[in-house]
mmCIF file of C-alpha atoms and ligand atoms in Angstrom:
data_model
loop_
_atom_site.group_PDB
_atom_site.id
_atom_site.type_symbol
_atom_site.label_atom_id
_atom_site.label_comp_id
_atom_site.label_asym_id
_atom_site.label_seq_id
_atom_site.Cartn_x
_atom_site.Cartn_y
_atom_site.Cartn_z
ATOM 1 C CA UNK A 139 12.564 -7.241 -18.415
ATOM 2 C CA UNK A 140 10.548 -4.385 -18.336
ATOM 3 C CA UNK A 141 11.525 -2.015 -15.429
ATOM 4 C CA UNK A 142 7.706 -0.408 -15.143
ATOM 5 C CA UNK A 143 5.719 -0.280 -12.246
ATOM 6 C CA UNK A 144 2.164 0.363 -12.415
ATOM 7 C CA UNK A 145 0.085 1.197 -9.263
ATOM 8 C CA UNK A 146 -3.549 1.131 -9.524
ATOM 9 C CA UNK A 147 -5.768 2.368 -6.350
ATOM 10 C CA UNK A 148 -6.694 5.073 -4.187
ATOM 11 C CA UNK A 149 -5.913 8.620 -3.577
ATOM 12 C CA UNK A 150 -6.921 10.797 -0.611
ATOM 13 C CA UNK A 151 -6.772 13.770 1.470
ATOM 14 C CA UNK A 152 -5.445 13.037 4.767
ATOM 15 C CA UNK A 153 -6.959 15.298 7.478
ATOM 16 C CA UNK A 154 -5.097 14.373 10.489
ATOM 17 C CA UNK A 155 -5.262 15.120 14.303
ATOM 18 C CA UNK A 156 -2.590 14.530 16.931
ATOM 19 C CA UNK A 157 -4.044 13.705 19.843
ATOM 20 C CA UNK A 158 -2.414 12.780 23.255
ATOM 21 C CA UNK A 159 -4.496 9.344 23.106
ATOM 22 C CA UNK A 160 -7.146 8.119 21.051
ATOM 23 C CA UNK A 161 -11.004 8.591 22.205
ATOM 24 C CA UNK A 162 -13.242 6.093 23.228
ATOM 25 C CA UNK A 163 -16.797 6.216 21.758
ATOM 26 C CA UNK A 164 -18.689 9.494 22.903
ATOM 27 C CA UNK A 165 -15.651 11.248 24.290
ATOM 28 C CA UNK A 166 -14.119 14.525 23.076
ATOM 29 C CA UNK A 167 -10.547 15.320 23.445
ATOM 30 C CA UNK A 168 -8.940 18.565 23.475
ATOM 31 C CA UNK A 169 -5.524 19.705 22.551
ATOM 32 C CA UNK A 170 -5.179 18.319 19.088
ATOM 33 C CA UNK A 171 -3.026 19.385 16.485
ATOM 34 C CA UNK A 172 -4.197 19.197 13.088
ATOM 35 C CA UNK A 173 -2.423 18.745 9.357
ATOM 36 C CA UNK A 174 -3.693 18.363 6.349
ATOM 37 C CA UNK A 175 -1.849 16.157 3.794
ATOM 38 C CA UNK A 176 -1.909 14.095 0.510
ATOM 39 C CA UNK A 177 -2.574 10.361 1.484
ATOM 40 C CA UNK A 178 -4.570 7.236 0.316
ATOM 41 C CA UNK A 179 -3.275 3.740 -0.245
ATOM 42 C CA UNK A 180 -2.621 3.632 -3.887
ATOM 43 C CA UNK A 181 -1.084 7.240 -3.945
ATOM 44 C CA UNK A 182 1.086 6.387 -0.618
ATOM 45 C CA UNK A 183 2.413 3.045 -2.419
ATOM 46 C CA UNK A 184 2.900 4.966 -5.725
ATOM 47 C CA UNK A 185 5.090 7.580 -3.901
ATOM 48 C CA UNK A 186 7.090 5.489 -2.289
ATOM 49 C CA UNK A 187 7.714 3.468 -5.231
ATOM 50 C CA UNK A 188 9.102 6.377 -6.981
ATOM 51 C CA UNK A 189 11.171 7.967 -4.186
ATOM 52 C CA UNK A 190 12.877 4.579 -4.040
ATOM 53 C CA UNK A 191 13.946 4.557 -7.520
ATOM 54 C CA UNK A 192 10.984 2.727 -9.277
ATOM 55 C CA UNK A 193 9.758 4.045 -12.527
ATOM 56 C CA UNK A 194 5.888 4.460 -11.682
ATOM 57 C CA UNK A 195 2.514 4.823 -13.033
ATOM 58 C CA UNK A 196 -0.369 5.791 -10.862
ATOM 59 C CA UNK A 197 -3.739 4.962 -12.261
ATOM 60 C CA UNK A 198 -6.292 6.442 -9.684
ATOM 61 C CA UNK A 199 -9.289 8.462 -9.831
ATOM 62 C CA UNK A 200 -9.802 11.979 -8.010
ATOM 63 C CA UNK A 201 -12.829 14.409 -7.804
ATOM 64 C CA UNK A 202 -13.543 17.658 -9.398
ATOM 65 C CA UNK A 203 -12.505 19.837 -6.247
ATOM 66 C CA UNK A 204 -9.666 21.851 -5.398
ATOM 67 C CA UNK A 205 -7.675 19.301 -4.454
ATOM 68 C CA UNK A 206 -7.182 17.329 -7.580
ATOM 69 C CA UNK A 207 -4.656 19.638 -9.387
ATOM 70 C CA UNK A 208 -2.366 20.106 -6.163
ATOM 71 C CA UNK A 209 -2.316 16.407 -5.841
ATOM 72 C CA UNK A 210 -1.514 15.741 -9.653
ATOM 73 C CA UNK A 211 1.177 18.139 -9.424
ATOM 74 C CA UNK A 212 2.502 16.551 -6.073
ATOM 75 C CA UNK A 213 3.068 13.233 -8.032
ATOM 76 C CA UNK A 214 4.809 14.970 -10.857
ATOM 77 C CA UNK A 215 7.295 16.205 -8.549
ATOM 78 C CA UNK A 216 8.053 12.969 -7.418
ATOM 79 C CA UNK A 217 8.025 11.629 -11.207
ATOM 80 C CA UNK A 218 5.149 9.249 -11.314
ATOM 81 C CA UNK A 219 3.472 9.233 -14.588
ATOM 82 C CA UNK A 220 0.107 10.600 -14.182
ATOM 83 C CA UNK A 221 -1.332 10.554 -17.427
ATOM 84 C CA UNK A 222 -3.883 7.919 -16.272
ATOM 85 C CA UNK A 223 -4.939 9.720 -13.295
ATOM 86 C CA UNK A 224 -8.996 10.434 -14.283
ATOM 87 C CA UNK A 225 -11.351 13.244 -12.495
ATOM 88 C CA UNK A 226 -14.787 12.757 -11.858
ATOM 89 C CA UNK A 227 -17.116 15.382 -12.183
ATOM 90 C CA UNK A 228 -19.590 16.364 -9.219
ATOM 91 C CA UNK A 229 -17.697 13.799 -6.998
ATOM 92 C CA UNK A 230 -15.200 14.597 -4.065
ATOM 93 C CA UNK A 231 -11.773 13.425 -3.741
ATOM 94 C CA UNK A 232 -11.514 10.435 -1.304
ATOM 95 C CA UNK A 233 -10.818 11.730 2.171
ATOM 96 C CA UNK A 234 -9.516 10.260 5.334
ATOM 97 C CA UNK A 235 -9.828 11.148 8.641
ATOM 98 C CA UNK A 236 -6.978 9.909 10.720
ATOM 99 C CA UNK A 237 -6.284 10.477 14.637
ATOM 100 C CA UNK A 238 -2.551 9.572 15.489
ATOM 101 C CA UNK A 239 -1.732 9.068 19.403
ATOM 102 C CA UNK A 240 1.371 9.934 21.156
ATOM 103 C CA UNK A 241 2.983 6.387 20.385
ATOM 104 C CA UNK A 242 2.302 7.141 16.449
ATOM 105 C CA UNK A 243 -0.641 4.625 16.602
ATOM 106 C CA UNK A 244 -3.388 5.534 14.451
ATOM 107 C CA UNK A 245 -6.919 5.057 13.519
ATOM 108 C CA UNK A 246 -8.493 5.851 10.314
ATOM 109 C CA UNK A 247 -11.957 6.339 8.703
ATOM 110 C CA UNK A 248 -12.226 6.735 4.913
ATOM 111 C CA UNK A 249 -14.883 8.353 2.619
ATOM 112 C CA UNK A 250 -14.024 6.594 -0.822
ATOM 113 C CA UNK A 251 -15.388 9.464 -3.119
ATOM 114 C CA UNK A 252 -14.055 9.129 -6.317
ATOM 115 C CA UNK A 253 -11.838 6.048 -6.012
ATOM 116 C CA UNK A 254 -15.189 4.133 -6.268
ATOM 117 C CA UNK A 255 -15.732 5.754 -9.775
ATOM 118 C CA UNK A 256 -12.726 3.964 -11.024
ATOM 119 C CA UNK A 257 -14.157 1.259 -13.347
ATOM 120 C CA UNK A 258 -13.594 -1.670 -15.331
ATOM 121 C CA UNK A 259 -13.931 0.309 -18.305
ATOM 122 C CA UNK A 260 -11.148 2.634 -17.296
ATOM 123 C CA UNK A 261 -9.003 -0.180 -16.960
ATOM 124 C CA UNK A 262 -9.571 -1.586 -20.146
ATOM 125 C CA UNK A 263 -8.305 1.676 -21.636
ATOM 126 C CA UNK A 264 -4.858 1.373 -20.073
ATOM 127 C CA UNK A 265 -4.040 -2.459 -21.660
ATOM 128 C CA UNK A 266 -1.070 -1.330 -23.117
ATOM 129 C CA UNK A 267 0.254 0.315 -19.906
ATOM 130 C CA UNK A 268 -0.375 -2.861 -18.228
ATOM 131 C CA UNK A 269 1.397 -4.991 -20.921
ATOM 132 C CA UNK A 270 4.532 -2.922 -20.238
ATOM 133 C CA UNK A 271 4.562 -3.585 -16.419
ATOM 134 C CA UNK A 272 7.196 -5.571 -14.821
ATOM 135 C CA UNK A 273 4.891 -5.369 -11.600
ATOM 136 C CA UNK A 274 1.496 -4.278 -10.916
ATOM 137 C CA UNK A 275 0.456 -3.246 -7.045
ATOM 138 C CA UNK A 276 -2.669 -2.850 -5.614
ATOM 139 C CA UNK A 277 -4.356 -2.435 -2.458
ATOM 140 C CA UNK A 278 -8.102 -2.343 -1.575
ATOM 141 C CA UNK A 279 -9.323 1.378 -1.392
ATOM 142 C CA UNK A 280 -11.019 1.016 -4.606
ATOM 143 C CA UNK A 281 -14.572 -0.545 -5.593
ATOM 144 C CA UNK A 282 -14.178 -4.397 -4.908
ATOM 145 C CA UNK A 283 -15.718 -5.178 -8.596
ATOM 146 C CA UNK A 284 -12.819 -2.944 -10.200
ATOM 147 C CA UNK A 285 -10.251 -4.776 -7.810
ATOM 148 C CA UNK A 286 -11.523 -8.058 -8.875
ATOM 149 C CA UNK A 287 -11.414 -7.233 -12.335
ATOM 150 C CA UNK A 288 -7.967 -5.775 -12.295
ATOM 151 C CA UNK A 289 -6.712 -9.007 -10.765
ATOM 152 C CA UNK A 290 -8.425 -11.313 -13.278
ATOM 153 C CA UNK A 291 -7.279 -8.963 -16.371
ATOM 154 C CA UNK A 292 -3.491 -8.556 -15.185
ATOM 155 C CA UNK A 293 -3.808 -12.734 -14.830
ATOM 156 C CA UNK A 294 -4.785 -12.786 -18.332
ATOM 157 C CA UNK A 295 -1.840 -10.286 -19.820
ATOM 158 C CA UNK A 296 0.997 -12.558 -17.588
ATOM 159 C CA UNK A 297 1.292 -9.344 -15.420
ATOM 160 C CA UNK A 298 2.883 -10.263 -11.523
ATOM 161 C CA UNK A 299 0.531 -8.804 -9.272
ATOM 162 C CA UNK A 300 0.924 -7.641 -5.581
ATOM 163 C CA UNK A 301 -1.823 -7.270 -3.291
ATOM 164 C CA UNK A 302 -1.848 -5.566 -0.243
ATOM 165 C CA UNK A 303 -5.031 -6.700 1.223
ATOM 166 C CA UNK A 304 -5.364 -3.209 3.060
ATOM 167 C CA UNK A 305 -7.804 -2.502 4.406
ATOM 168 C CA UNK A 306 -8.984 -6.200 4.946
ATOM 169 C CA UNK A 307 -11.511 -7.505 2.369
ATOM 170 C CA UNK A 308 -12.496 -10.977 1.399
ATOM 171 C CA UNK A 309 -11.230 -12.375 -1.803
ATOM 172 C CA UNK A 310 -12.298 -15.012 -3.963
ATOM 173 C CA UNK A 311 -10.050 -18.239 -3.664
ATOM 174 C CA UNK A 312 -9.587 -17.780 -7.347
ATOM 175 C CA UNK A 313 -8.431 -14.304 -7.033
ATOM 176 C CA UNK A 314 -6.036 -15.334 -4.221
ATOM 177 C CA UNK A 315 -4.762 -17.697 -6.483
ATOM 178 C CA UNK A 316 -3.800 -14.998 -9.469
ATOM 179 C CA UNK A 317 -1.435 -13.423 -6.817
ATOM 180 C CA UNK A 318 2.289 -13.482 -7.548
ATOM 181 C CA UNK A 319 2.779 -11.920 -4.061
ATOM 182 C CA UNK A 320 0.151 -11.504 -0.979
ATOM 183 C CA UNK A 321 1.265 -8.719 1.459
ATOM 184 C CA UNK A 322 -0.852 -8.717 5.080
ATOM 185 C CA UNK A 323 -0.566 -7.722 8.623
ATOM 186 C CA UNK A 324 -1.323 -9.665 11.298
ATOM 187 C CA UNK A 325 -5.161 -8.392 11.471
ATOM 188 C CA UNK A 326 -5.526 -8.736 7.594
ATOM 189 C CA UNK A 327 -4.051 -12.626 7.949
ATOM 190 C CA UNK A 328 -6.804 -13.314 10.590
ATOM 191 C CA UNK A 329 -9.691 -11.778 8.503
ATOM 192 C CA UNK A 330 -8.735 -13.857 5.511
ATOM 193 C CA UNK A 331 -8.440 -16.851 7.534
ATOM 194 C CA UNK A 332 -11.113 -16.306 9.646
ATOM 195 C CA UNK A 333 -9.121 -17.112 13.082
ATOM 196 C CA UNK A 334 -6.652 -15.233 15.401
ATOM 197 C CA UNK A 335 -3.063 -14.385 14.473
ATOM 198 C CA UNK A 336 -1.911 -12.467 17.354
ATOM 199 C CA UNK A 337 1.719 -13.764 17.972
ATOM 200 C CA UNK A 338 4.732 -14.337 16.025
ATOM 201 C CA UNK A 339 3.815 -18.366 15.838
ATOM 202 C CA UNK A 340 0.394 -17.842 14.631
ATOM 203 C CA UNK A 341 1.639 -15.202 12.071
ATOM 204 C CA UNK A 342 4.136 -17.897 10.713
ATOM 205 C CA UNK A 343 1.562 -20.602 10.297
ATOM 206 C CA UNK A 344 -0.917 -18.085 8.613
ATOM 207 C CA UNK A 345 1.827 -17.185 5.966
ATOM 208 C CA UNK A 346 2.114 -21.100 5.718
ATOM 209 C CA UNK A 347 -1.604 -21.220 5.304
ATOM 210 C CA UNK A 348 -2.087 -18.577 2.634
ATOM 211 C CA UNK A 349 0.964 -19.624 0.639
ATOM 212 C CA UNK A 350 -0.796 -22.433 -0.209
ATOM 213 C CA UNK A 351 -3.370 -20.323 -1.786
ATOM 214 C CA UNK A 352 -1.669 -17.577 -3.887
ATOM 215 C CA UNK A 353 0.455 -18.093 -6.959
ATOM 216 C CA UNK A 354 3.722 -17.497 -5.541
ATOM 217 C CA UNK A 355 4.669 -16.020 -1.978
ATOM 218 C CA UNK A 356 3.285 -14.428 0.984
ATOM 219 C CA UNK A 357 4.616 -11.925 3.379
ATOM 220 C CA UNK A 358 3.345 -10.870 6.761
ATOM 221 C CA UNK A 359 4.446 -7.923 8.303
ATOM 222 C CA UNK A 360 4.593 -7.547 11.994
ATOM 223 C CA UNK A 361 4.898 -3.811 12.480
ATOM 224 C CA UNK A 362 7.722 -3.314 14.927
ATOM 225 C CA UNK A 363 8.891 -7.204 14.913
ATOM 226 C CA UNK A 364 9.774 -7.443 11.280
ATOM 227 C CA UNK A 365 7.994 -9.753 8.581
ATOM 228 C CA UNK A 366 7.925 -13.044 7.493
ATOM 229 C CA UNK A 367 8.176 -14.507 4.210
ATOM 230 C CA UNK A 368 6.980 -17.869 2.320
ATOM 231 C CA UNK A 369 8.090 -18.674 -1.111
ATOM 232 C CA UNK A 370 8.051 -21.675 -2.908
ATOM 233 C CA UNK A 371 11.446 -22.454 -1.958
ATOM 234 C CA UNK A 372 11.900 -21.038 1.300
ATOM 235 C CA UNK A 373 10.364 -19.128 4.550
ATOM 236 C CA UNK A 374 12.191 -16.681 6.596
ATOM 237 C CA UNK A 375 11.859 -13.971 9.609
ATOM 238 C CA UNK A 376 13.271 -10.620 9.044
ATOM 239 C CA UNK A 377 13.696 -8.022 12.013
ATOM 240 C CA UNK A 378 12.210 -4.498 11.938
ATOM 241 C CA UNK A 379 15.110 -1.397 11.914
ATOM 242 C CA UNK A 380 14.651 -0.622 15.459
ATOM 243 C CA UNK A 381 13.317 3.390 15.346
ATOM 244 C CA UNK A 382 11.389 5.661 17.787
ATOM 245 C CA UNK A 383 7.760 5.771 15.874
ATOM 246 C CA UNK A 384 6.281 9.116 15.453
ATOM 247 C CA UNK A 385 3.541 7.941 13.093
ATOM 248 C CA UNK A 386 2.634 4.977 11.459
ATOM 249 C CA UNK A 387 0.397 5.855 8.816
ATOM 250 C CA UNK A 388 1.447 4.899 5.541
ATOM 251 C CA UNK A 389 4.247 2.608 6.574
ATOM 252 C CA UNK A 390 2.835 -0.312 4.951
ATOM 253 C CA UNK A 391 1.820 1.550 1.985
ATOM 254 C CA UNK A 392 5.785 2.822 2.121
ATOM 255 C CA UNK A 393 6.834 -1.062 2.539
ATOM 256 C CA UNK A 394 5.059 -2.201 -0.341
ATOM 257 C CA UNK A 395 6.166 0.705 -2.860
ATOM 258 C CA UNK A 396 9.630 0.367 -1.972
ATOM 259 C CA UNK A 397 9.536 -3.582 -2.079
ATOM 260 C CA UNK A 398 7.964 -3.583 -5.466
ATOM 261 C CA UNK A 399 10.743 -0.873 -6.673
ATOM 262 C CA UNK A 400 13.554 -3.482 -5.138
ATOM 263 C CA UNK A 401 11.751 -6.554 -6.922
ATOM 264 C CA UNK A 402 11.806 -4.575 -10.241
ATOM 265 C CA UNK A 403 15.616 -4.253 -9.615
ATOM 266 C CA UNK A 404 15.645 -8.117 -9.405
ATOM 267 C CA UNK A 405 16.912 -8.295 -5.689
ATOM 268 C CA UNK A 406 15.801 -11.387 -3.766
ATOM 269 C CA UNK A 407 12.703 -11.338 -2.079
ATOM 270 C CA UNK A 408 15.096 -11.410 1.296
ATOM 271 C CA UNK A 409 16.705 -8.059 0.132
ATOM 272 C CA UNK A 410 13.603 -6.438 -1.025
ATOM 273 C CA UNK A 411 12.244 -7.002 2.636
ATOM 274 C CA UNK A 412 14.851 -5.492 3.900
ATOM 275 C CA UNK A 413 15.151 -2.529 1.764
ATOM 276 C CA UNK A 414 11.454 -2.045 2.316
ATOM 277 C CA UNK A 415 11.681 -2.333 6.025
ATOM 278 C CA UNK A 416 14.205 0.544 6.001
ATOM 279 C CA UNK A 417 12.164 2.604 4.085
ATOM 280 C CA UNK A 418 9.116 2.082 6.175
ATOM 281 C CA UNK A 419 11.466 2.476 9.381
ATOM 282 C CA UNK A 420 12.538 5.850 8.065
ATOM 283 C CA UNK A 421 8.453 6.666 6.976
ATOM 284 C CA UNK A 422 7.387 5.926 10.796
ATOM 285 C CA UNK A 423 9.975 8.680 12.110
ATOM 286 C CA UNK A 424 8.182 11.327 10.242
ATOM 287 C CA UNK A 425 4.547 12.532 10.448
ATOM 288 C CA UNK A 426 1.986 12.111 7.484
ATOM 289 C CA UNK A 427 1.738 9.918 4.647
ATOM 290 C CA UNK A 428 3.335 10.962 1.281
ATOM 291 C CA UNK A 429 5.284 13.353 3.362
ATOM 292 C CA UNK A 430 7.013 10.561 5.320
ATOM 293 C CA UNK A 431 8.100 8.339 2.308
ATOM 294 C CA UNK A 432 11.782 8.418 2.132
ATOM 295 C CA UNK A 433 14.263 8.909 -0.736
ATOM 296 C CA UNK A 434 16.443 6.122 -2.358
ATOM 297 C CA UNK A 435 19.477 8.064 -0.307
ATOM 298 C CA UNK A 436 17.359 8.103 2.960
ATOM 299 C CA UNK A 437 16.772 4.555 2.529
ATOM 300 C CA UNK A 438 20.481 3.525 1.761
ATOM 301 C CA UNK A 439 21.550 5.531 5.021
ATOM 302 C CA UNK A 440 19.081 3.268 7.027
ATOM 303 C CA UNK A 441 20.133 -0.002 5.355
ATOM 304 C CA UNK A 442 23.819 1.018 6.241
ATOM 305 C CA UNK A 443 23.103 2.442 9.878
HETATM 306 O O1 RIB B 138 -2.338 3.913 4.759
HETATM 307 C C1 RIB B 138 -2.231 5.531 5.200
HETATM 308 C C2 RIB B 138 -3.541 5.474 4.311
HETATM 309 O O2 RIB B 138 -4.984 5.165 4.713
HETATM 310 C C3 RIB B 138 -3.754 6.985 4.870
HETATM 311 O O3 RIB B 138 -2.870 7.815 4.059
HETATM 312 C C4 RIB B 138 -5.377 7.452 4.578
HETATM 313 O O4 RIB B 138 -5.741 8.185 3.059
HETATM 314 C C5 RIB B 138 -5.860 6.040 4.210
HETATM 315 O O5 RIB B 138 -6.068 5.618 2.800
#
């Protein structure tokens, strides 16, 4: 089996403000600490997969601003294949404004910029890359039409697609049916099912309901409470590793990246979720998106703790 992972998705510059508490509308809060880092859910997944040991090709679209070269250089340092990253003239690289409070909770707004310039024609140009992939990992910060096109194409090519429905977005039933693995948190599950998912019982029920709609399996992530998975043959709950969170930004992205690495290595889904939970547990103890993604050695240290 091929060991290659293809991640297609967003790449952003993250402008981060650490504040004592998140403001209410109209309020100004002083005393923040500012950081600028590399982020974007797609890029964070790619870095999460690469640092955890995956052979990763990342497909994305950057702007023609001063950030693009530095972002690509940073991916290369992580051993990511960047040959299929485009740059689009007269468009800005995607940008995210992130506020983080003292408990590590965040709120994020995103200007997609160049991420929305990744088009179906670009996906057609990477057929040979897709055909070599063992798993394709996706999220929802690229243009909806492009995302739909990729899901359809991967299905036609017989590639196993993992979709993290973040940020939440409507998907047609025929596209849900083409997903090998759907990963959602409680609010994304609630969005898809149009019903509240506010406790573990509701999350488990949501996972079972969604599992009837996808090709294979569903994971509902529950933050510090762990994750619940439903596969065609079993369902199980795994607890999260106990750590003190500094910043939860990108914890879900790192989880998805590390999970994909583990699946490529033919770990069972249960083992893969444990591995991914260890990765995201390390990530939340650090500030930033890609900066927080752990190496394989750090994940193994958390697993052995
Ligand atoms: O999931 C975290 C990411 O969401 C950040 O890196 C930011 O860029 C936004 O896309």
